[in-house]
Amino acid sequence: MQGVLPRVLPVLFGGTPLICLVLTGQTIQDNLEQLTKNRPYIDLCELRVDLLNPEEYPFIPSFPEVAGIPVILTCRRLADGGMYVGSEKERLALLEEALEGNFAYIDLETDFKRLSLEQKATMKGAKIIRSLHDFNEIPSDIFHRMAKIAARGEIPKMAVMVNSVANLITLFRAKEELREVGEKIVVGMGDFGFPSRILYKRVGSLLTYCSEEAVALGQISARAMKELYRGDRVDEKTKIFGVIGNPVLHSFSPIIQNQGFHEIKFNAIYLPFPVDNVRSFFILAEMLKITGFSVTVPHKQQVLPYLGKITREVKQIGSCNTVVRANNLWKGTNTDYYGFIAPLIKEIDSQRVQSALVVGAGGAARAVVWALRNHGCKVTIVNRDLKRAEQLANETMSSWDSLENAPLYKDVDLIVQTTPLGMAPYEGVDPIPSFEFKRGQVVYELIYRPHLTPLLKRAQERGCLLLFGIDMLLRQGKLQFESFSGYHYPKRLEVELTLEED
Ligand code: NAP
């Protein structure tokens, strides 16, 4: 590994926002391995001395030279989310000794002011990051405290818990509220803070933290930051898209949309927004000038009152999964409807599919039943909650029955499974275990992870034609991509995404 003069580099960066890898190894060797693996994706790293075995301490000063990139020196106490359990006196000695090395930055908490250490850092050319942590909330005076730290010539850092979209709005105000403060670090912890980690440049943060194994809530890998989200490429012109839901961080949609944007060189980013309150999200959407977003459980109905324009199928189904800005109005469409029906059209046109059993009566089932009815199919809905089945059946002129009675409908042409049974946390569960599939029936599973659910395995053994949730997901995602970008989804990527899922 090349030894360069790491402490000169931050000056060269001149405030350019950076991707920082938090090193989580217990030995220097572990950390060097993490560094080697992540080198293409990062600009600097943080050596978490508190995570190291004490026998590694003598090797700390030489670490920056070996690392070859700027290194932040940090020794976090238990109370601040770290692992250091020694006394403050021991911590001071450890940090002073470590500063014999050429660290680019040293991270110190606001209540840890030691003149000797600060003087040594200044003498060695290590900038001081002054950290404010709050694992419960965003303190009301946070911007004032940040400004005071900056006035002392230190880099203020806030790492605060974001508990709601309303909190996230506060965090995104940091850029404007602290516009006089040159270098600052803003970290939103927890699921609701996730968008601020990706859009760190829009929060005005000098850097974002990534890690191999999350040492703080909401951290992602440096590779995902650099190659999937490309958070470091966000500029003033980047269009922001996303998916709202709760939970939503597991969503496959950022892969579909970001890879598509990258392939057609569209300056845009797509990220998950965990949303507890739809109204607050629309305020955030105005603040960040979000151009469009996907909607998933549980918000597909809740977005409707905020839309200025809706398509015919949104009105029919009563649920919307795609929202875009159109002439200063939010316009809602439902690509689940088209994504679902597209793989079936051949079977419907050939009259192979004329009757269907739909398992479930939730949001996805609404799009499914309406699409089937609009294409002339006779539908029976079975659901755990009978009232819900009855209501959807009445709206769509369909029949309904209990989940237990599903086996009575064994002669239908098509079975559509729309419940989450079969995917985490219901892996291995079959919602209609007594249903006897017949050769030639079409079986359509909406779950896309795992690829073969227990229900599909049984249907496969009986010689049924299988249709997969991933096909629907990709088709509805492609349509969303067209709404978002105005371009067709790149053909080559469709193949790659399908193969990845297999
Ligand atoms: P939803 O509105 O919450 O509806 C869930 C449905 O599943 C309801 O009918 C519910 O029955 C039933 N259900 C839930 N837990 C159950 C249990 N333990 N036992 C029996 N029934 C249960 O959700 P959704 O939006 O319709 O989504 C459902 C599934 O479709 C999800 O797995 C989602 O990933 C998938 N989906 C896939 C795509 C795709 O593109 N492939 C698109 C949309 C959705 P009750 O009414 O009795 O609660």
Coordinates of C-alpha atoms and ligand atoms in Angstrom, one line a residue:
M1 CA 0.0 0.0 0.0
Q2 CA 1.3 3.5 -0.9
G3 CA 2.1 5.9 1.9
V4 CA 1.0 9.4 1.0
L5 CA 0.7 12.4 3.2
P6 CA -2.9 12.0 4.3
R7 CA -3.3 15.1 6.3
V8 CA -2.7 17.3 3.2
L9 CA -5.6 15.7 1.4
P10 CA -8.6 17.3 3.1
V11 CA -7.3 20.7 2.1
L12 CA -7.2 19.5 -1.5
F13 CA -10.8 18.3 -1.2
G14 CA -11.8 21.9 -0.5
G15 CA -15.1 21.0 1.2
T16 CA -16.1 18.5 -1.5
P17 CA -18.7 16.1 0.0
L18 CA -17.2 12.7 0.7
I19 CA -18.0 9.1 1.3
C20 CA -16.4 7.9 4.6
L21 CA -16.0 4.2 5.5
V22 CA -16.4 3.5 9.2
L23 CA -13.9 0.7 9.9
T24 CA -15.5 -1.8 12.2
G25 CA -12.6 -4.4 12.6
Q26 CA -11.2 -5.5 16.0
T27 CA -7.7 -5.5 14.5
I28 CA -5.7 -3.2 12.3
Q29 CA -5.4 -6.1 9.8
D30 CA -9.3 -6.5 9.7
N31 CA -9.5 -2.8 9.0
L32 CA -7.0 -2.9 6.2
E33 CA -8.9 -5.7 4.6
Q34 CA -12.1 -3.7 4.8
L35 CA -10.3 -0.7 3.3
T36 CA -8.9 -2.7 0.4
K37 CA -12.4 -4.1 -0.4
N38 CA -14.0 -0.7 -0.3
R39 CA -11.2 1.5 -1.7
P40 CA -13.0 2.1 -5.1
Y41 CA -16.0 3.6 -3.3
I42 CA -14.6 5.8 -0.6
D43 CA -12.7 9.1 -0.1
L44 CA -11.7 8.7 3.5
C45 CA -12.2 6.4 6.5
E46 CA -12.8 6.5 10.2
L47 CA -10.7 4.4 12.5
R48 CA -12.9 3.5 15.4
V49 CA -10.3 2.9 18.1
D50 CA -13.0 1.9 20.6
L51 CA -13.8 -1.2 18.5
L52 CA -10.1 -2.3 18.4
N53 CA -8.6 -5.0 20.7
P54 CA -6.3 -3.2 23.2
E55 CA -3.3 -5.1 22.0
E56 CA -3.7 -3.3 18.7
Y57 CA -3.3 0.2 20.3
P58 CA 0.5 0.4 19.5
F59 CA -0.2 0.2 15.8
I60 CA -2.7 3.1 15.7
P61 CA -0.3 5.9 15.0
S62 CA 1.1 4.3 11.8
F63 CA -2.4 3.5 10.5
P64 CA -2.9 6.7 8.4
E65 CA 0.4 6.1 6.5
V66 CA -0.6 2.5 5.7
A67 CA -4.2 3.5 4.8
G68 CA -3.1 6.0 2.2
I69 CA -6.3 8.1 2.4
P70 CA -7.4 10.6 5.0
V71 CA -8.4 9.0 8.3
I72 CA -10.6 10.3 11.1
L73 CA -9.5 9.2 14.6
T74 CA -12.4 8.4 16.8
C75 CA -12.7 6.7 20.2
R76 CA -16.4 6.5 21.1
R77 CA -17.6 5.9 24.6
L78 CA -20.5 3.5 25.5
A79 CA -22.7 6.4 26.3
D80 CA -22.3 7.8 22.8
G81 CA -23.0 4.6 21.0
G82 CA -19.4 3.3 21.0
M83 CA -17.6 0.5 22.8
Y84 CA -14.9 2.3 24.8
V85 CA -15.2 1.4 28.5
G86 CA -11.9 2.9 30.0
S87 CA -11.8 6.1 32.1
E88 CA -11.7 9.5 30.5
K89 CA -8.0 9.8 31.6
E90 CA -7.1 6.6 29.7
R91 CA -9.1 7.8 26.7
L92 CA -7.2 11.1 26.6
A93 CA -3.9 9.2 26.9
L94 CA -4.9 6.8 24.1
L95 CA -5.9 9.7 21.8
E96 CA -2.8 11.7 22.5
E97 CA -0.6 8.8 21.7
A98 CA -2.6 8.1 18.5
L99 CA -2.0 11.7 17.4
E100 CA 1.6 10.8 16.9
G101 CA 0.2 9.5 13.6
N102 CA -0.9 11.8 10.7
F103 CA -4.6 11.7 11.2
A104 CA -6.6 14.1 9.0
Y105 CA -9.4 14.6 11.6
I106 CA -10.0 13.8 15.2
D107 CA -13.6 13.4 16.4
L108 CA -14.3 14.6 19.9
E109 CA -17.6 14.9 21.8
T110 CA -18.8 18.4 23.0
D111 CA -18.3 17.5 26.6
F112 CA -14.7 16.2 26.1
K113 CA -12.6 19.4 26.0
R114 CA -8.9 18.8 26.7
L115 CA -6.6 21.7 25.8
S116 CA -3.5 19.5 25.5
L117 CA -5.2 17.2 23.0
E118 CA -6.7 20.0 21.0
Q119 CA -3.3 21.8 20.8
K120 CA -1.6 18.6 19.7
A121 CA -4.3 18.0 17.0
T122 CA -3.7 21.6 15.7
M123 CA 0.0 21.2 15.8
K124 CA -0.3 17.9 13.8
G125 CA -2.7 19.5 11.3
A126 CA -5.6 17.3 12.3
K127 CA -8.9 19.1 12.1
I128 CA -11.3 18.8 15.0
I129 CA -14.7 17.4 14.4
R130 CA -16.9 18.3 17.4
S131 CA -19.7 15.7 17.8
L132 CA -23.2 16.3 19.2
H133 CA -25.0 13.0 19.6
D134 CA -28.7 12.4 20.5
F135 CA -30.0 8.9 20.2
N136 CA -33.6 9.9 21.1
E137 CA -34.5 13.1 19.1
I138 CA -33.3 16.2 17.3
P139 CA -32.5 18.8 20.1
S140 CA -34.4 22.0 19.6
D141 CA -31.3 24.2 19.8
I142 CA -29.1 22.0 17.6
F143 CA -28.5 24.6 14.8
H144 CA -27.5 27.2 17.4
R145 CA -25.0 24.8 19.0
M146 CA -23.6 23.8 15.6
A147 CA -23.0 27.5 14.7
K148 CA -21.2 28.0 18.1
I149 CA -18.9 25.1 17.4
A150 CA -18.1 26.4 13.9
A151 CA -17.3 29.9 15.4
R152 CA -14.5 28.2 17.3
G153 CA -12.9 27.0 14.1
E154 CA -14.0 23.3 14.6
I155 CA -16.2 21.2 12.3
P156 CA -19.6 20.7 14.0
K157 CA -21.2 17.3 13.6
M158 CA -24.7 16.4 14.6
A159 CA -25.7 12.7 14.8
V160 CA -29.3 12.7 15.8
M161 CA -32.2 10.3 15.9
V162 CA -34.9 11.0 13.2
N163 CA -38.2 9.6 14.4
S164 CA -40.6 10.9 11.7
V165 CA -40.9 12.6 8.4
A166 CA -41.5 15.9 10.3
N167 CA -38.0 15.3 12.0
L168 CA -36.5 14.7 8.6
I169 CA -37.8 18.1 7.4
T170 CA -36.0 19.7 10.3
L171 CA -32.8 17.9 9.3
F172 CA -33.0 19.1 5.7
R173 CA -33.3 22.7 7.0
A174 CA -29.7 22.3 8.2
K175 CA -28.3 23.5 4.9
E176 CA -30.2 26.7 4.9
E177 CA -30.0 27.4 8.7
L178 CA -26.3 26.7 8.7
R179 CA -25.4 28.3 5.4
E180 CA -22.8 30.5 7.0
V181 CA -21.0 27.3 8.4
G182 CA -18.6 26.0 5.8
E183 CA -17.8 22.5 6.8
K184 CA -20.3 20.6 8.9
I185 CA -21.4 17.0 9.3
V186 CA -25.1 16.1 9.5
V187 CA -26.2 12.6 10.2
G188 CA -29.8 11.5 10.5
M189 CA -30.0 8.2 12.4
G190 CA -32.7 5.5 12.3
D191 CA -34.9 4.4 9.4
F192 CA -36.5 7.8 9.0
G193 CA -33.1 9.4 8.7
F194 CA -32.1 7.2 5.8
P195 CA -32.8 9.7 3.0
S196 CA -30.5 12.2 4.7
R197 CA -27.6 9.7 4.5
I198 CA -28.1 9.3 0.8
L199 CA -28.9 12.9 0.0
Y200 CA -26.2 14.1 2.3
K201 CA -25.2 16.8 -0.1
R202 CA -28.7 18.3 0.1
V203 CA -28.4 18.4 3.9
G204 CA -25.2 20.3 3.5
S205 CA -23.1 17.6 5.0
L206 CA -19.4 17.4 4.3
L207 CA -19.5 13.6 4.4
T208 CA -21.7 10.5 4.8
Y209 CA -20.8 7.5 6.8
C210 CA -20.9 3.9 5.3
S211 CA -19.8 0.6 6.8
E212 CA -19.4 -3.1 6.1
E213 CA -21.7 -3.9 9.1
A214 CA -23.9 -1.0 10.3
V215 CA -22.4 0.4 13.5
A216 CA -25.2 3.1 13.5
L217 CA -28.9 2.7 12.6
G218 CA -29.5 3.3 8.9
Q219 CA -25.9 2.9 7.6
I220 CA -25.4 1.3 4.3
S221 CA -22.4 -0.2 2.5
A222 CA -20.0 2.2 0.6
R223 CA -20.6 0.2 -2.6
A224 CA -24.4 0.7 -2.4
M225 CA -23.8 4.4 -1.8
K226 CA -21.4 4.8 -4.7
E227 CA -22.8 2.4 -7.3
L228 CA -26.5 2.0 -6.5
Y229 CA -27.5 5.5 -5.2
R230 CA -24.5 7.5 -6.5
G231 CA -25.1 9.9 -3.6
D232 CA -21.8 11.6 -4.3
R233 CA -22.9 12.6 -7.8
V234 CA -26.0 14.5 -6.6
D235 CA -25.8 18.1 -7.8
E236 CA -28.2 21.1 -7.9
K237 CA -29.8 19.7 -11.1
T238 CA -30.3 16.1 -9.9
K239 CA -34.0 15.1 -10.0
I240 CA -35.1 13.3 -6.9
F241 CA -37.4 10.3 -7.0
G242 CA -38.3 7.7 -4.4
V243 CA -40.6 5.2 -2.9
I244 CA -42.7 5.9 0.1
G245 CA -44.0 3.2 2.5
N246 CA -43.5 1.8 6.0
P247 CA -41.4 -0.3 6.1
V248 CA -39.7 0.4 2.8
L249 CA -35.9 0.1 3.2
H250 CA -36.1 -3.5 1.8
S251 CA -37.6 -2.3 -1.5
F252 CA -36.3 -3.6 -4.8
S253 CA -37.4 -0.5 -6.6
P254 CA -34.2 1.6 -6.0
I255 CA -32.3 -1.1 -8.0
I256 CA -34.7 -1.0 -10.9
Q257 CA -34.9 2.8 -11.1
N258 CA -31.3 3.8 -10.3
Q259 CA -29.8 1.3 -12.7
G260 CA -32.2 2.6 -15.4
F261 CA -31.3 6.2 -14.7
H262 CA -27.6 5.4 -14.8
E263 CA -27.9 3.5 -18.1
I264 CA -29.6 6.3 -20.0
K265 CA -27.4 9.0 -18.2
F266 CA -30.4 10.7 -16.7
N267 CA -29.3 12.9 -13.8
A268 CA -31.6 11.5 -11.2
I269 CA -31.6 9.6 -7.9
Y270 CA -34.3 7.2 -6.5
L271 CA -34.3 6.3 -2.8
P272 CA -36.6 4.8 -0.2
F273 CA -38.4 7.3 2.1
P274 CA -39.9 5.6 5.2
V275 CA -43.1 7.6 5.8
D276 CA -45.2 7.7 8.9
N277 CA -47.4 10.6 7.8
V278 CA -48.4 11.2 4.1
R279 CA -49.2 14.9 4.7
S280 CA -45.7 15.5 6.1
F281 CA -44.2 13.7 3.1
F282 CA -45.9 16.1 0.7
I283 CA -44.4 19.0 2.6
L284 CA -40.9 17.3 2.3
A285 CA -41.6 16.6 -1.4
E286 CA -42.1 20.4 -2.0
M287 CA -39.1 21.3 0.1
L288 CA -36.8 18.9 -1.8
K289 CA -38.5 19.5 -5.1
I290 CA -39.1 15.8 -5.5
T291 CA -40.2 15.1 -9.1
G292 CA -42.1 11.8 -8.6
F293 CA -42.4 8.8 -6.3
S294 CA -43.7 5.3 -6.0
V295 CA -46.1 4.4 -3.3
T296 CA -46.3 1.2 -1.4
V297 CA -48.0 -0.4 1.7
P298 CA -49.6 1.3 3.7
H299 CA -50.0 4.5 1.7
K300 CA -51.6 3.6 -1.6
Q301 CA -55.0 4.9 -0.5
Q302 CA -53.7 7.6 1.8
V303 CA -52.1 9.6 -1.0
L304 CA -55.3 10.1 -2.9
P305 CA -56.5 13.3 -1.1
Y306 CA -53.3 15.0 -2.1
L307 CA -53.5 14.3 -5.8
G308 CA -54.7 17.0 -8.2
K309 CA -55.2 14.5 -11.1
I310 CA -55.8 10.8 -11.2
T311 CA -56.2 8.3 -14.0
R312 CA -59.3 6.2 -14.7
E313 CA -57.9 3.1 -13.1
V314 CA -56.8 4.9 -9.9
K315 CA -60.4 6.1 -9.6
Q316 CA -61.7 2.6 -10.1
I317 CA -59.3 0.8 -7.9
G318 CA -59.1 3.5 -5.2
S319 CA -55.4 3.1 -4.9
C320 CA -52.4 4.8 -6.4
N321 CA -48.8 3.5 -6.7
T322 CA -47.2 6.2 -8.8
V323 CA -47.2 10.0 -8.4
V324 CA -45.5 12.5 -10.6
R325 CA -45.4 16.3 -10.8
A326 CA -47.4 17.5 -13.9
N327 CA -47.9 21.3 -14.4
N328 CA -47.6 22.0 -10.6
L329 CA -50.1 19.2 -9.8
W330 CA -49.4 15.8 -8.3
K331 CA -50.8 13.2 -10.8
G332 CA -51.5 9.7 -9.6
T333 CA -51.4 6.5 -11.8
N334 CA -51.5 2.8 -10.9
T335 CA -48.8 0.8 -12.7
D336 CA -49.6 -2.3 -10.6
Y337 CA -52.8 -2.6 -12.7
Y338 CA -50.9 -2.8 -16.0
G339 CA -47.9 -4.6 -14.6
F340 CA -50.2 -7.4 -13.4
I341 CA -52.2 -7.8 -16.5
A342 CA -49.4 -7.6 -19.1
P343 CA -48.0 -11.2 -18.6
L344 CA -51.6 -12.5 -18.7
I345 CA -52.8 -10.8 -21.9
K346 CA -51.9 -13.8 -24.1
E347 CA -53.8 -16.3 -21.9
I348 CA -56.8 -14.0 -21.7
D349 CA -56.9 -13.3 -25.5
S350 CA -56.7 -17.0 -26.2
Q351 CA -59.6 -17.6 -23.7
R352 CA -57.4 -19.9 -21.7
V353 CA -58.1 -17.7 -18.7
Q354 CA -61.8 -16.9 -18.2
S355 CA -62.3 -17.5 -14.5
A356 CA -60.1 -16.7 -11.6
L357 CA -59.6 -17.3 -7.8
V358 CA -58.0 -14.3 -6.2
V359 CA -56.4 -15.0 -2.7
G360 CA -56.4 -11.9 -0.6
A361 CA -58.4 -8.6 -0.7
G362 CA -55.8 -6.0 0.1
G363 CA -54.4 -3.1 -1.9
A364 CA -52.7 -5.3 -4.5
A365 CA -55.8 -7.5 -4.8
R366 CA -57.8 -4.4 -5.7
A367 CA -55.7 -3.8 -8.8
V368 CA -55.7 -7.5 -9.7
V369 CA -59.5 -7.9 -9.4
W370 CA -60.2 -4.7 -11.3
A371 CA -57.8 -5.6 -14.1
L372 CA -59.3 -9.1 -14.4
R373 CA -62.9 -7.8 -14.4
N374 CA -62.1 -5.1 -17.0
H375 CA -60.7 -8.0 -19.2
G376 CA -63.9 -10.0 -18.9
C377 CA -62.8 -12.6 -16.3
K378 CA -65.2 -14.1 -13.7
V379 CA -63.6 -13.6 -10.3
T380 CA -64.0 -15.2 -6.8
I381 CA -62.1 -13.5 -4.0
V382 CA -61.1 -15.5 -0.9
N383 CA -59.8 -13.6 2.1
R384 CA -59.1 -14.0 5.9
D385 CA -61.2 -10.9 6.6
L386 CA -64.6 -11.8 5.0
K387 CA -65.9 -8.2 5.1
R388 CA -63.0 -7.0 3.1
A389 CA -63.6 -9.8 0.5
E390 CA -67.3 -8.9 0.3
Q391 CA -66.6 -5.2 -0.1
L392 CA -64.2 -5.7 -3.0
A393 CA -66.5 -8.3 -4.6
N394 CA -69.5 -5.9 -4.4
E395 CA -67.5 -3.1 -6.0
T396 CA -66.3 -5.3 -8.8
M397 CA -69.3 -7.5 -9.3
S398 CA -67.3 -10.6 -8.3
S399 CA -68.0 -13.5 -5.8
W400 CA -66.4 -13.9 -2.4
D401 CA -65.8 -16.6 0.1
S402 CA -63.6 -17.5 3.1
L403 CA -59.9 -18.4 2.7
E404 CA -60.7 -21.9 4.1
N405 CA -63.2 -22.5 1.2
A406 CA -60.6 -21.9 -1.5
P407 CA -60.4 -25.6 -2.4
L408 CA -64.0 -25.4 -3.6
Y409 CA -62.9 -23.3 -6.5
K410 CA -60.4 -25.9 -7.9
D411 CA -61.8 -25.7 -11.4
V412 CA -60.9 -22.0 -12.1
D413 CA -58.5 -21.2 -15.0
L414 CA -56.3 -18.9 -13.0
I415 CA -55.2 -18.6 -9.3
V416 CA -53.7 -15.3 -8.2
Q417 CA -52.0 -15.2 -4.8
T418 CA -51.9 -11.6 -3.4
T419 CA -51.2 -12.0 0.3
P420 CA -47.7 -11.8 1.9
L421 CA -47.8 -15.4 3.0
G422 CA -44.7 -17.1 1.6
M423 CA -42.3 -14.2 2.0
A424 CA -40.5 -13.0 5.2
P425 CA -41.7 -13.2 7.9
Y426 CA -44.0 -15.8 6.6
E427 CA -41.5 -17.9 4.7
G428 CA -42.6 -21.5 4.0
V429 CA -46.3 -20.6 4.5
D430 CA -48.9 -21.6 1.9
P431 CA -52.1 -19.5 2.2
I432 CA -54.3 -22.3 0.5
P433 CA -52.5 -25.5 1.5
S434 CA -55.5 -27.8 0.7
F435 CA -56.1 -26.3 -2.7
E436 CA -55.5 -29.0 -5.4
F437 CA -53.9 -27.5 -8.5
K438 CA -54.7 -29.0 -11.9
R439 CA -52.5 -29.5 -14.9
G440 CA -52.9 -26.5 -17.3
Q441 CA -54.1 -24.0 -14.7
V442 CA -52.3 -20.7 -14.6
V443 CA -50.9 -19.8 -11.2
Y444 CA -49.8 -16.2 -10.6
E445 CA -47.9 -15.3 -7.4
L446 CA -47.4 -11.7 -6.5
I447 CA -44.6 -12.3 -4.1
Y448 CA -41.2 -11.8 -5.7
R449 CA -38.9 -12.9 -2.9
P450 CA -38.5 -15.9 -2.8
H451 CA -38.9 -16.6 -6.5
L452 CA -40.5 -20.0 -5.8
T453 CA -43.0 -19.8 -2.9
P454 CA -44.4 -23.1 -1.4
L455 CA -47.6 -22.4 -3.3
L456 CA -45.7 -22.1 -6.6
K457 CA -43.7 -25.2 -5.9
R458 CA -46.9 -27.2 -5.5
A459 CA -48.4 -25.7 -8.7
Q460 CA -45.2 -26.5 -10.6
E461 CA -45.3 -30.2 -9.5
R462 CA -48.9 -30.3 -10.9
G463 CA -47.8 -29.0 -14.3
C464 CA -49.4 -25.5 -14.0
L465 CA -48.2 -22.5 -16.0
L466 CA -46.4 -20.3 -13.5
L467 CA -46.4 -16.5 -13.5
F468 CA -44.0 -14.7 -11.2
G469 CA -44.2 -11.6 -9.0
I470 CA -40.9 -10.4 -10.4
D471 CA -42.4 -10.1 -13.9
M472 CA -45.1 -7.9 -12.5
L473 CA -42.6 -5.9 -10.4
L474 CA -40.4 -5.3 -13.4
R475 CA -43.2 -4.4 -15.7
Q476 CA -44.8 -2.0 -13.2
G477 CA -41.3 -0.6 -12.5
K478 CA -40.7 0.0 -16.2
L479 CA -43.9 1.9 -16.5
Q480 CA -42.9 4.0 -13.5
F481 CA -39.6 4.6 -15.1
E482 CA -41.3 5.9 -18.2
S483 CA -43.5 8.2 -16.1
F484 CA -40.5 9.5 -14.2
S485 CA -38.0 10.0 -17.0
G486 CA -40.0 10.2 -20.1
Y487 CA -37.8 7.4 -21.6
H488 CA -38.3 3.7 -22.2
Y489 CA -36.6 1.3 -19.7
P490 CA -33.3 0.1 -21.2
K491 CA -33.8 -3.4 -22.7
R492 CA -30.4 -4.8 -21.7
L493 CA -31.1 -4.1 -18.0
E494 CA -34.5 -5.9 -18.0
V495 CA -32.7 -9.1 -18.8
E496 CA -30.0 -8.5 -16.1
L497 CA -32.5 -7.7 -13.4
T498 CA -34.6 -10.8 -14.2
L499 CA -31.4 -13.0 -14.1
E500 CA -30.3 -11.5 -10.8
E501 CA -33.6 -12.5 -9.2
D502 CA -33.3 -16.1 -10.5
Ligands
NAP1 P1 -52.2 -5.4 2.0 O1 -53.0 -4.3 1.4 O2 -51.7 -5.2 3.4 O3 -53.1 -6.7 1.9 C1 -52.6 -7.9 2.4 C2 -53.5 -9.1 2.1 O4 -53.0 -10.3 2.6 C3 -54.9 -8.9 2.8 O5 -55.9 -9.6 2.0 C4 -54.7 -9.7 4.1 O6 -55.9 -10.3 4.6 C5 -53.8 -10.8 3.6 N1 -53.0 -11.3 4.8 C6 -52.0 -10.6 5.4 N2 -51.5 -11.4 6.4 C7 -52.2 -12.6 6.4 C8 -52.2 -13.7 7.2 N3 -51.3 -13.9 8.2 N4 -53.1 -14.7 6.9 C9 -54.0 -14.6 5.9 N5 -54.1 -13.5 5.1 C10 -53.2 -12.5 5.3 O7 -50.9 -5.7 1.1 P2 -50.8 -5.5 -0.5 O8 -50.4 -4.2 -0.9 O9 -52.1 -6.1 -1.1 O10 -49.6 -6.5 -0.8 C11 -49.7 -7.9 -0.7 C12 -48.6 -8.6 -1.3 O11 -48.5 -8.3 -2.7 C13 -47.2 -8.2 -0.7 O12 -46.5 -9.4 -0.5 C14 -46.5 -7.4 -1.8 O13 -45.1 -7.6 -1.8 C15 -47.1 -8.0 -3.0 N6 -47.1 -7.1 -4.2 C16 -46.3 -7.4 -5.2 C17 -46.3 -6.6 -6.3 C18 -45.4 -7.0 -7.5 O14 -45.2 -6.1 -8.4 N7 -45.0 -8.2 -7.7 C19 -47.0 -5.4 -6.4 C20 -47.8 -5.1 -5.3 C21 -47.9 -6.0 -4.2 P3 -56.9 -9.4 5.6 O15 -57.7 -8.6 4.7 O16 -57.6 -10.5 6.3 O17 -55.9 -8.7 6.5

